[in-house]
């Protein structure tokens, strides 16, 4: 558990650093694939975490979430996502947020 | 079967290498870079031969000497007309987004300048390299050139899709069987590219040597040059059933194994230019399958589309700039060659994209319209003005009278191979409601019915 918390903290810090100017440097198209595989199980309509798509938040809200609240995210899967994969997922969410130039659901 | 085993082994080996994103160039590339040609100059320090090889390919030249409608000529995207934006001739700033080079905006572009080669569009492994800014193929401003250059590697599907899935105004607008879903598809989308399975990259089938990539688009590779086939891995008797194997001489593998295209991502099936420029969309527009964009006109988009079928011997014909048309008839902008009497032809699946294109009413030929830029149709919505600019640039006479004539364009369906349990079965073609138009294919009727009656 301790290791997991350190991992999450590191992840949140990394995400925060990445997002200082908004998400950048991630592969949004790979992020979409990773989101579908890692996140949708808990974030589809009627599922435990409630439906969540890039359009669920604005770009700034996604920034804020990963800067400040990511370490509160429950569940083991989230903690097992690698730093690189998380960067890609964040890029996907940010690039297709509600107020982005190309808002998108997860398909 | 042995062929398949070898292919899978080779692919697994390659995929393993690619998964590590291979080539760390951090020690070779130190920047900083003020523009993209400086990146290419750095690449050339070690890869000049590769650049020279690349500059002989159609990805650079956009043309190749080949037989077109019976005549030997240079032909390719540079001078082709299609069923979408019509032609690249006066629209280079826009179209060159998909040229693997930097700055091709007019005829002054120097095709001998190696520093204009865009290595990154194919070799970026970060997924952060974009050149979709309507700026003659230069990368968009936010691209971090040093980061991308230090992380180059062998191409993966996402690299190829950046152009081949996005041409024609939107994801999957053109091909029908190449969309962004192929970045990371699952088995139901394509059994070979399944990201959790075989995970083929494009070049696993499109074998490549010295940057010459095999395979070709029906509309620009008209002579069957360097085409690829399923038989590179699968032999001609791939089935356990004799009756199925009797089909392979005249039926392409794709016919049975790609029962639908445009999986997950819809594809554009119809583009009616005659309604472009209207302030109010036509009444029939529903925003789903029937869409309207003022610069584009009326469009029809569909998902999970059943292919059309035609004989195909690997060669194709096209409408050439200046060819006369009958505006009352549908003009084929690109179409497969072959028929039932051609022993080299097989029945092959196609997407048939239909449309209405602007033509010169007096001269009776299609117009190479100028659509992009401050004086282009997408800005002015002035047909007459944009036509005059486009035709003058192309050295063609314009009568001053324009109209709209029906067109269609065939697209090969080769990707999105379904799991074998979803392949077509006997009645899908030979049943009462079968999908084949036997008469159109040259048969007197359902061949199975004739055999049955003879018995």
Coordinates of C-alpha atoms in Angstrom, one line a residue:
Chain A
X1 CA 0.0 0.0 0.0
X2 CA 2.8 2.3 0.9
X3 CA 4.5 1.7 -2.4
X4 CA 1.2 2.3 -4.2
X5 CA 0.8 5.6 -2.4
X6 CA 4.3 6.7 -3.3
X7 CA 3.6 5.7 -6.9
X8 CA 0.4 7.7 -6.9
X9 CA 2.1 10.7 -5.4
X10 CA 4.8 10.5 -8.0
X11 CA 2.3 10.2 -10.7
X12 CA 0.3 13.2 -9.4
X13 CA 3.5 15.3 -9.2
X14 CA 4.5 14.2 -12.7
X15 CA 1.1 15.0 -14.0
X16 CA 1.1 18.3 -12.2
X17 CA 4.5 19.2 -13.8
X18 CA 3.2 18.1 -17.2
X19 CA 0.1 20.1 -16.9
X20 CA 1.5 23.4 -15.7
X21 CA 0.8 24.8 -19.1
X22 CA -2.0 22.3 -19.9
X23 CA -1.5 18.7 -20.9
X24 CA 1.3 18.3 -23.5
X25 CA 3.8 15.7 -24.6
X26 CA 1.4 12.8 -24.4
X27 CA 0.1 10.6 -27.3
X28 CA -3.7 11.4 -27.3
X29 CA -4.5 8.7 -29.9
X30 CA -2.8 6.0 -27.8
X31 CA -4.4 7.5 -24.8
X32 CA -7.8 6.8 -26.2
X33 CA -6.9 3.1 -26.6
X34 CA -5.5 3.0 -23.0
X35 CA -8.6 4.8 -21.6
X36 CA -10.9 2.3 -23.2
X37 CA -8.9 -0.6 -21.9
X38 CA -8.1 0.7 -18.4
X39 CA -10.8 3.1 -17.5
X40 CA -14.1 2.3 -19.2
X41 CA -14.7 -0.8 -17.1
X42 CA -15.4 1.4 -14.1
X43 CA -16.5 4.5 -16.0
X44 CA -19.2 3.4 -18.4
X45 CA -22.9 4.2 -17.9
X46 CA -24.3 2.4 -14.9
X47 CA -20.9 1.2 -13.7
X48 CA -19.3 1.7 -10.3
X49 CA -17.4 4.9 -11.1
X50 CA -20.1 6.5 -13.2
X51 CA -19.9 7.4 -16.9
X52 CA -16.9 9.5 -17.7
X53 CA -15.7 10.7 -21.1
X54 CA -13.3 13.5 -22.2
X55 CA -16.4 15.6 -22.6
X56 CA -17.3 15.2 -18.9
X57 CA -14.9 18.0 -18.0
X58 CA -13.4 21.2 -19.4
X59 CA -9.6 21.3 -20.1
X60 CA -9.0 23.2 -17.0
X61 CA -11.1 20.8 -14.9
X62 CA -9.0 17.9 -16.2
X63 CA -5.9 19.8 -15.4
X64 CA -7.1 20.5 -11.9
X65 CA -8.2 16.9 -11.3
X66 CA -4.8 15.4 -12.2
X67 CA -2.9 18.1 -10.4
X68 CA -4.8 17.9 -7.1
X69 CA -7.1 14.9 -6.9
X70 CA -5.5 12.1 -8.7
X71 CA -4.1 10.6 -5.5
X72 CA -7.6 10.2 -4.2
X73 CA -8.7 8.0 -7.1
X74 CA -9.8 4.7 -5.7
X75 CA -9.2 1.2 -7.2
X76 CA -6.1 -0.8 -8.0
X77 CA -6.2 -0.4 -11.7
X78 CA -5.6 3.3 -11.6
X79 CA -2.5 2.8 -9.5
X80 CA -1.1 0.3 -11.8
X81 CA -1.1 2.5 -14.9
X82 CA 2.4 3.4 -15.8
X83 CA 3.6 7.0 -15.8
X84 CA 3.9 7.1 -19.6
X85 CA 0.5 5.5 -20.2
X86 CA -1.1 8.0 -17.7
X87 CA 0.5 10.9 -19.6
X88 CA -1.2 9.6 -22.8
X89 CA -4.5 9.1 -21.1
X90 CA -4.4 12.7 -19.7
X91 CA -3.6 14.0 -23.2
X92 CA -6.6 12.2 -24.6
X93 CA -8.9 13.6 -22.0
X94 CA -7.5 17.1 -22.3
X95 CA -7.4 17.2 -26.1
X96 CA -11.1 16.1 -26.3
X97 CA -12.5 17.9 -23.3
X98 CA -15.9 19.7 -23.4
X99 CA -14.4 23.0 -24.3
X100 CA -11.6 21.7 -26.6
X101 CA -11.5 22.3 -30.3
X102 CA -12.5 18.6 -30.8
X103 CA -14.7 17.4 -28.0
X104 CA -15.2 13.6 -28.1
X105 CA -16.8 10.8 -26.2
X106 CA -14.8 7.6 -25.9
X107 CA -16.4 5.8 -28.8
Chain B
X1 CA -0.1 -22.7 -43.2
X2 CA 3.7 -22.6 -43.2
X3 CA 3.6 -19.2 -44.8
X4 CA 1.4 -17.9 -42.0
X5 CA 3.6 -19.3 -39.3
X6 CA 6.6 -17.6 -40.9
X7 CA 4.7 -14.3 -41.1
X8 CA 3.5 -14.5 -37.6
X9 CA 6.9 -15.3 -36.3
X10 CA 8.4 -12.4 -38.3
X11 CA 5.7 -10.1 -37.2
X12 CA 6.1 -11.1 -33.5
X13 CA 9.8 -10.4 -33.8
X14 CA 9.3 -7.0 -35.4
X15 CA 6.5 -6.1 -33.0
X16 CA 8.7 -6.9 -30.1
X17 CA 11.3 -4.5 -31.4
X18 CA 8.8 -1.8 -32.1
X19 CA 7.2 -2.1 -28.7
X20 CA 10.4 -0.8 -27.2
X21 CA 10.0 2.2 -29.6
X22 CA 13.5 1.2 -30.6
X23 CA 15.9 3.8 -31.4
X24 CA 16.9 6.2 -28.8
X25 CA 18.4 9.1 -30.7
X26 CA 19.0 11.3 -27.6
X27 CA 22.8 10.9 -28.0
X28 CA 22.7 11.8 -31.7
X29 CA 20.4 14.8 -31.7
X30 CA 21.0 17.7 -29.5
X31 CA 19.3 20.7 -31.1
X32 CA 18.1 23.3 -30.5
X33 CA 16.0 23.6 -33.7
X34 CA 14.4 26.7 -35.0
X35 CA 12.6 25.0 -37.7
X36 CA 11.9 21.5 -39.1
X37 CA 14.5 21.6 -41.9
X38 CA 17.2 21.9 -39.2
X39 CA 15.9 18.6 -37.9
X40 CA 16.2 17.0 -41.3
X41 CA 19.7 18.4 -41.7
X42 CA 20.6 16.6 -38.4
X43 CA 19.0 13.4 -39.7
X44 CA 21.1 13.7 -42.9
X45 CA 24.3 13.6 -41.0
X46 CA 23.8 9.8 -40.8
X47 CA 20.9 9.1 -43.2
X48 CA 21.7 10.9 -46.4
X49 CA 21.3 7.6 -48.4
X50 CA 17.9 7.1 -46.9
X51 CA 16.8 10.6 -47.9
X52 CA 18.0 10.0 -51.4
X53 CA 16.0 6.8 -51.6
X54 CA 13.0 8.4 -50.1
X55 CA 13.1 11.2 -52.7
X56 CA 12.4 8.7 -55.5
X57 CA 9.2 7.5 -53.9
X58 CA 5.6 8.6 -54.6
X59 CA 5.4 9.9 -51.0
X60 CA 7.8 12.6 -52.1
X61 CA 7.1 13.0 -55.9
X62 CA 3.3 12.5 -55.8
X63 CA 3.6 11.0 -59.2
X64 CA 5.2 8.1 -61.0
X65 CA 5.6 7.1 -64.7
X66 CA 2.9 4.6 -65.4
X67 CA 0.3 3.6 -68.0
X68 CA -2.8 5.6 -67.5
X69 CA -5.9 4.8 -69.6
X70 CA -3.6 3.2 -72.2
X71 CA -1.0 5.9 -72.3
X72 CA 2.4 6.1 -70.6
X73 CA 2.6 9.3 -68.5
X74 CA 3.6 10.8 -65.2
X75 CA 0.6 10.4 -62.9
X76 CA -0.2 10.7 -59.2
X77 CA -1.7 12.9 -56.6
X78 CA 0.0 15.9 -58.2
X79 CA -2.3 16.0 -61.2
X80 CA -5.1 13.6 -60.3
X81 CA -8.8 14.6 -60.0
X82 CA -10.8 12.9 -57.3
X83 CA -14.4 12.9 -55.9
X84 CA -13.5 15.1 -52.9
X85 CA -11.7 18.4 -53.2
X86 CA -11.3 17.7 -56.9
X87 CA -7.6 18.5 -57.4
X88 CA -4.4 19.6 -55.5
X89 CA -3.3 21.9 -58.2
X90 CA -4.2 25.3 -56.7
X91 CA -4.8 24.0 -53.2
X92 CA -1.3 22.9 -52.3
X93 CA -1.1 24.9 -49.0
X94 CA -4.0 22.7 -47.8
X95 CA -3.2 19.4 -49.5
X96 CA 0.5 19.4 -48.6
X97 CA -0.4 18.7 -45.0
X98 CA -0.1 15.1 -46.3
X99 CA 3.1 15.6 -48.3
X100 CA 6.0 14.1 -46.5
X101 CA 8.0 17.3 -47.0
X102 CA 8.1 20.9 -45.9
X103 CA 6.8 23.9 -47.8
X104 CA 5.3 22.6 -51.0
X105 CA 3.0 25.5 -51.7
X106 CA 3.5 26.1 -55.4
X107 CA 5.5 25.2 -58.4
X108 CA 8.7 26.8 -57.0
X109 CA 9.1 23.9 -54.5
X110 CA 12.6 22.4 -54.8
X111 CA 12.2 18.7 -55.1
X112 CA 16.0 18.3 -54.9
X113 CA 16.4 19.9 -51.5
X114 CA 17.0 17.1 -49.0
X115 CA 16.3 19.3 -46.1
X116 CA 12.7 19.6 -47.2
X117 CA 12.1 15.9 -46.5
X118 CA 9.9 15.4 -43.5
X119 CA 11.4 12.4 -41.7
X120 CA 9.3 12.9 -38.6
X121 CA 5.8 12.4 -40.0
X122 CA 6.7 8.7 -40.5
X123 CA 9.3 8.2 -37.7
X124 CA 7.8 10.0 -34.8
X125 CA 7.1 7.6 -31.9
X126 CA 5.8 10.2 -29.4
X127 CA 2.4 10.8 -31.1
X128 CA 2.9 14.5 -30.6
X129 CA 4.0 15.4 -34.1
X130 CA 1.3 17.2 -36.1
X131 CA 1.3 18.9 -39.5
X132 CA -2.4 19.6 -39.8
X133 CA -2.2 23.3 -39.8
X134 CA -3.0 24.1 -43.4
X135 CA 0.5 25.4 -43.9
X136 CA 2.1 23.5 -46.8
X137 CA 3.3 20.5 -44.7
X138 CA 5.2 22.4 -42.0
X139 CA 4.6 21.0 -38.5
X140 CA 2.2 22.9 -36.3
X141 CA 3.7 25.5 -33.9
X142 CA 3.3 23.6 -30.7
X143 CA 5.4 20.6 -31.8
X144 CA 8.5 20.2 -29.7
X145 CA 10.9 19.3 -32.5
X146 CA 13.8 18.3 -30.3
X147 CA 11.6 15.9 -28.2
X148 CA 10.2 14.3 -31.4
X149 CA 13.6 14.1 -33.1
X150 CA 15.2 12.4 -30.1
X151 CA 12.4 9.8 -30.1
X152 CA 12.3 8.6 -33.7
X153 CA 11.8 4.9 -34.6
X154 CA 10.2 2.6 -37.1
X155 CA 6.7 3.6 -38.2
X156 CA 3.7 2.2 -36.4
X157 CA 0.1 2.3 -37.6
X158 CA -0.5 5.7 -36.0
X159 CA 2.1 7.3 -38.3
X160 CA 0.5 6.0 -41.5
X161 CA -3.0 6.8 -40.3
X162 CA -2.0 10.5 -39.7
X163 CA -2.4 10.9 -43.5
X164 CA -4.1 7.8 -44.8
X165 CA -7.0 7.9 -42.3
X166 CA -7.5 11.6 -42.3
X167 CA -7.5 12.6 -46.0
X168 CA -10.6 14.2 -47.5
X169 CA -11.8 16.4 -44.7
X170 CA -12.2 14.1 -41.7
X171 CA -11.4 10.7 -40.1
X172 CA -12.2 7.9 -42.6
X173 CA -13.7 10.3 -45.2
X174 CA -12.0 8.6 -48.0
X175 CA -11.0 4.9 -47.8
X176 CA -13.7 3.5 -45.6
X177 CA -11.4 0.8 -44.4
X178 CA -8.7 3.0 -43.0
X179 CA -9.7 5.1 -40.0
X180 CA -8.2 6.1 -36.7
X181 CA -9.7 3.0 -35.2
X182 CA -6.8 1.2 -36.8
X183 CA -4.4 3.1 -34.5
X184 CA -5.2 0.5 -31.8
X185 CA -7.9 -1.8 -33.0
X186 CA -9.2 -4.9 -31.4
X187 CA -9.7 -8.3 -33.1
X188 CA -13.3 -7.5 -34.1
X189 CA -12.0 -4.5 -36.2
X190 CA -9.1 -6.3 -37.8
X191 CA -7.7 -9.7 -37.0
X192 CA -4.2 -8.8 -38.2
X193 CA -3.8 -5.4 -36.6
X194 CA -5.5 -6.4 -33.3
X195 CA -3.4 -4.4 -30.8
X196 CA -3.9 -7.1 -28.2
X197 CA -3.1 -9.9 -30.6
X198 CA -1.0 -10.1 -33.8
X199 CA -0.6 -6.3 -33.8
X200 CA 0.6 -6.1 -37.4
X201 CA 2.1 -2.8 -38.4
X202 CA 1.3 -1.5 -41.9
X203 CA 4.7 -2.6 -43.2
X204 CA 4.2 -6.2 -42.2
X205 CA 2.0 -6.5 -45.3
X206 CA 3.2 -3.4 -47.2
X207 CA 6.8 -4.7 -47.3
X208 CA 9.3 -1.9 -47.6
X209 CA 12.8 -1.7 -49.1
X210 CA 14.8 1.5 -49.4
X211 CA 11.7 3.5 -48.4
X212 CA 9.8 2.0 -51.4
X213 CA 6.5 0.9 -49.7
X214 CA 4.6 -1.8 -51.6
X215 CA 0.9 -1.5 -52.3
X216 CA -1.1 1.3 -53.8
X217 CA -4.3 3.2 -53.9
X218 CA -6.6 2.3 -56.8
X219 CA -6.9 6.0 -57.9
X220 CA -3.1 6.7 -58.2
X221 CA -1.6 3.2 -58.8
X222 CA -3.3 2.4 -62.1
X223 CA -0.9 -0.1 -63.5
X224 CA -0.9 -2.7 -60.7
X225 CA 2.6 -1.8 -59.8
X226 CA 4.0 -3.4 -56.7
X227 CA 0.7 -4.5 -55.4
X228 CA 0.5 -6.8 -52.4
X229 CA -1.8 -9.7 -51.7
X230 CA -3.0 -12.0 -48.9
X231 CA -1.0 -14.8 -50.6
X232 CA 2.2 -13.2 -49.4
X233 CA 1.4 -15.2 -46.2
X234 CA -1.7 -17.3 -47.1
X235 CA -1.5 -19.8 -49.9
X236 CA -4.2 -20.2 -52.5
X237 CA -5.8 -23.2 -50.8
X238 CA -6.2 -21.8 -47.3
X239 CA -9.5 -23.4 -46.3
X240 CA -10.2 -26.9 -44.9
X241 CA -13.1 -27.2 -47.2
X242 CA -12.6 -28.0 -50.9
X243 CA -15.7 -26.1 -52.0
X244 CA -14.3 -22.9 -50.4
X245 CA -10.9 -23.4 -52.0
X246 CA -12.6 -23.5 -55.4
X247 CA -13.6 -19.9 -54.9
X248 CA -10.1 -18.5 -54.5
X249 CA -9.4 -18.4 -58.3
X250 CA -12.1 -15.9 -58.9
X251 CA -13.0 -14.4 -55.5
X252 CA -10.6 -12.1 -53.7
X253 CA -10.0 -13.1 -50.0
X254 CA -11.3 -9.7 -49.0
X255 CA -14.7 -10.4 -50.5
X256 CA -15.6 -13.0 -47.9
X257 CA -13.4 -11.8 -45.1
X258 CA -14.4 -8.1 -45.0
X259 CA -18.2 -8.3 -44.8
X260 CA -18.4 -4.7 -43.7
X261 CA -16.2 -1.7 -43.7
X262 CA -16.3 1.6 -41.7
X263 CA -16.4 -0.3 -38.4
X264 CA -16.7 2.1 -35.5
X265 CA -15.8 5.2 -37.5
X266 CA -18.3 6.3 -40.2
X267 CA -17.1 7.0 -43.7
X268 CA -18.3 9.6 -46.2
X269 CA -20.3 7.9 -48.9
X270 CA -21.6 11.0 -50.8
X271 CA -20.4 14.6 -51.3
X272 CA -22.7 16.9 -53.2
X273 CA -20.8 20.1 -54.0
X274 CA -23.8 21.7 -55.6
X275 CA -25.2 22.6 -52.2
X276 CA -22.0 24.1 -50.8
X277 CA -22.1 27.8 -49.8
X278 CA -25.7 27.9 -48.5
X279 CA -26.4 29.8 -45.3
X280 CA -29.1 27.3 -44.3
X281 CA -28.6 23.5 -44.5
X282 CA -31.0 21.5 -46.8
X283 CA -34.1 20.2 -45.0
X284 CA -33.1 16.6 -45.3
X285 CA -30.0 17.1 -43.1
X286 CA -30.3 15.2 -39.8
X287 CA -26.8 15.8 -38.5
X288 CA -26.1 12.1 -38.3
X289 CA -25.9 10.2 -41.6
X290 CA -27.0 13.3 -43.6
X291 CA -24.8 16.2 -42.8
X292 CA -24.1 19.7 -44.0
X293 CA -21.1 22.0 -43.8
X294 CA -21.3 25.3 -45.7
X295 CA -17.8 24.9 -47.3
X296 CA -18.3 21.3 -48.2
X297 CA -22.0 20.9 -49.1
X298 CA -24.3 18.0 -48.5
X299 CA -22.7 14.8 -47.2
X300 CA -23.8 11.3 -46.4
X301 CA -21.8 9.3 -43.8
X302 CA -22.3 5.7 -42.9
X303 CA -21.0 3.1 -40.5
X304 CA -20.8 -0.7 -40.9
X305 CA -21.2 -0.5 -44.7
X306 CA -21.7 -3.5 -46.8
X307 CA -19.2 -3.3 -49.7
X308 CA -20.1 -3.2 -53.4
X309 CA -18.5 -5.8 -55.6
X310 CA -16.8 -5.6 -59.0
X311 CA -14.3 -7.5 -61.1
X312 CA -10.7 -6.3 -60.5
X313 CA -7.5 -7.4 -62.2
X314 CA -5.2 -5.1 -60.2
X315 CA -5.4 -2.2 -62.7
X316 CA -7.6 0.8 -62.8
X317 CA -8.9 3.6 -65.0
X318 CA -9.4 7.3 -64.0
X319 CA -11.0 10.5 -65.2
X320 CA -8.2 12.8 -66.4
X321 CA -8.2 16.6 -66.2
X322 CA -9.8 17.8 -69.5
X323 CA -11.6 14.6 -70.4
X324 CA -15.0 15.3 -71.9
X325 CA -18.1 14.2 -69.9
X326 CA -21.8 13.6 -70.5
X327 CA -23.3 15.5 -67.6
X328 CA -26.4 13.4 -67.7
X329 CA -24.4 10.2 -67.0
X330 CA -22.4 9.3 -63.9
X331 CA -18.7 9.9 -64.6
X332 CA -16.4 7.4 -62.9
X333 CA -13.4 9.3 -61.4
X334 CA -11.6 6.1 -60.5
X335 CA -12.7 2.5 -61.2
X336 CA -11.3 -1.0 -61.3
X337 CA -10.5 -2.8 -64.5
X338 CA -11.4 -6.4 -65.3
X339 CA -14.5 -8.5 -66.1
X340 CA -15.9 -12.0 -66.0
X341 CA -13.9 -12.9 -69.1
X342 CA -10.6 -11.7 -67.7
X343 CA -8.9 -14.7 -66.2
X344 CA -6.7 -12.4 -64.1
X345 CA -9.6 -10.6 -62.5
X346 CA -11.4 -11.5 -59.2
X347 CA -14.5 -10.3 -57.6
X348 CA -13.3 -7.7 -55.1
X349 CA -15.1 -5.5 -52.5
X350 CA -15.2 -1.7 -53.0
X351 CA -16.6 1.4 -51.4
X352 CA -18.3 3.5 -54.1
X353 CA -18.3 7.1 -53.2
X354 CA -20.8 9.2 -55.1
X355 CA -21.0 12.9 -55.6
X356 CA -21.8 15.9 -57.7
X357 CA -18.9 18.0 -59.0
X358 CA -18.7 21.3 -60.7
X359 CA -18.2 21.2 -64.4
X360 CA -17.9 23.6 -67.4
X361 CA -21.3 23.5 -69.1
X362 CA -20.0 24.5 -72.5
X363 CA -16.6 22.7 -72.6
X364 CA -18.1 19.7 -70.9
X365 CA -15.3 18.9 -68.6
X366 CA -14.9 19.0 -64.8
X367 CA -13.4 22.0 -63.2
X368 CA -10.2 22.1 -61.1
X369 CA -11.6 24.5 -58.6
X370 CA -9.6 26.7 -56.3
X371 CA -11.0 26.1 -52.9
X372 CA -8.3 27.0 -50.4
X373 CA -6.9 30.4 -49.4
X374 CA -8.3 33.9 -49.1
X375 CA -9.5 33.8 -52.7
X376 CA -10.6 30.2 -52.6
X377 CA -14.2 28.9 -52.5
X378 CA -14.0 28.0 -48.8
X379 CA -13.5 31.6 -48.0
X380 CA -15.4 33.5 -50.7
X381 CA -18.2 31.0 -51.5
X382 CA -18.0 32.5 -54.9
X383 CA -18.2 29.7 -57.5
X384 CA -17.4 31.8 -60.5
X385 CA -14.4 33.6 -59.0
X386 CA -12.8 30.4 -57.6
X387 CA -13.4 28.5 -60.8
X388 CA -11.6 31.2 -62.9
X389 CA -8.6 31.1 -60.5
X390 CA -8.4 27.3 -60.6
X391 CA -8.8 26.9 -64.3
X392 CA -6.3 29.7 -65.1
X393 CA -3.8 28.1 -62.9
X394 CA -4.3 24.9 -64.7
X395 CA -4.1 26.5 -68.2
X396 CA -7.7 25.5 -69.1
X397 CA -10.4 27.4 -70.9
X398 CA -13.5 28.3 -68.8
X399 CA -16.6 29.2 -70.7
X400 CA -18.1 31.2 -67.8
X401 CA -21.0 28.7 -67.3
X402 CA -20.8 26.1 -64.6
X403 CA -23.1 23.3 -63.5
X404 CA -22.9 20.1 -61.4
X405 CA -22.7 16.6 -62.7
X406 CA -22.9 13.2 -61.0
X407 CA -19.7 11.3 -60.2
X408 CA -18.5 8.2 -58.5
X409 CA -15.2 6.9 -57.3
X410 CA -14.2 3.4 -56.3
X411 CA -12.1 2.6 -53.2
X412 CA -10.5 -0.8 -52.7
X413 CA -11.6 -2.5 -49.5
X414 CA -8.6 -4.4 -48.1
X415 CA -8.4 -3.6 -44.4
X416 CA -10.7 -4.3 -41.4
X417 CA -10.5 -8.1 -41.9
X418 CA -13.1 -9.7 -39.7
X419 CA -12.6 -12.7 -37.5
X420 CA -13.2 -15.9 -39.5
X421 CA -16.4 -16.7 -37.7
X422 CA -17.8 -13.5 -39.2
X423 CA -16.8 -14.2 -42.8
X424 CA -19.5 -14.5 -45.4
X425 CA -21.1 -17.9 -45.7
X426 CA -22.8 -19.6 -48.7
X427 CA -26.2 -17.9 -48.5
X428 CA -24.7 -14.5 -48.0
X429 CA -24.0 -14.5 -51.7
X430 CA -26.0 -17.4 -53.1
X431 CA -29.2 -17.1 -51.0
X432 CA -32.4 -15.5 -52.2
X433 CA -31.4 -12.3 -50.5
X434 CA -27.7 -12.6 -51.3
X435 CA -25.5 -9.5 -51.6
X436 CA -24.1 -10.2 -55.1
X437 CA -25.6 -8.5 -58.1
X438 CA -24.9 -11.4 -60.4
X439 CA -26.2 -9.8 -63.6
X440 CA -24.0 -6.7 -63.0
X441 CA -21.0 -9.0 -62.6
X442 CA -21.8 -10.7 -66.0
X443 CA -23.5 -13.8 -64.8
X444 CA -26.9 -14.9 -66.2
X445 CA -28.0 -15.3 -62.6
X446 CA -26.9 -16.8 -59.3
X447 CA -24.3 -19.5 -60.4
X448 CA -25.4 -21.8 -57.6
X449 CA -29.0 -21.7 -58.8
X450 CA -27.9 -22.8 -62.3
X451 CA -25.9 -25.7 -60.9
X452 CA -28.9 -26.6 -58.8
X453 CA -31.3 -26.6 -61.7
X454 CA -28.9 -28.6 -63.8
X455 CA -29.0 -31.3 -61.2

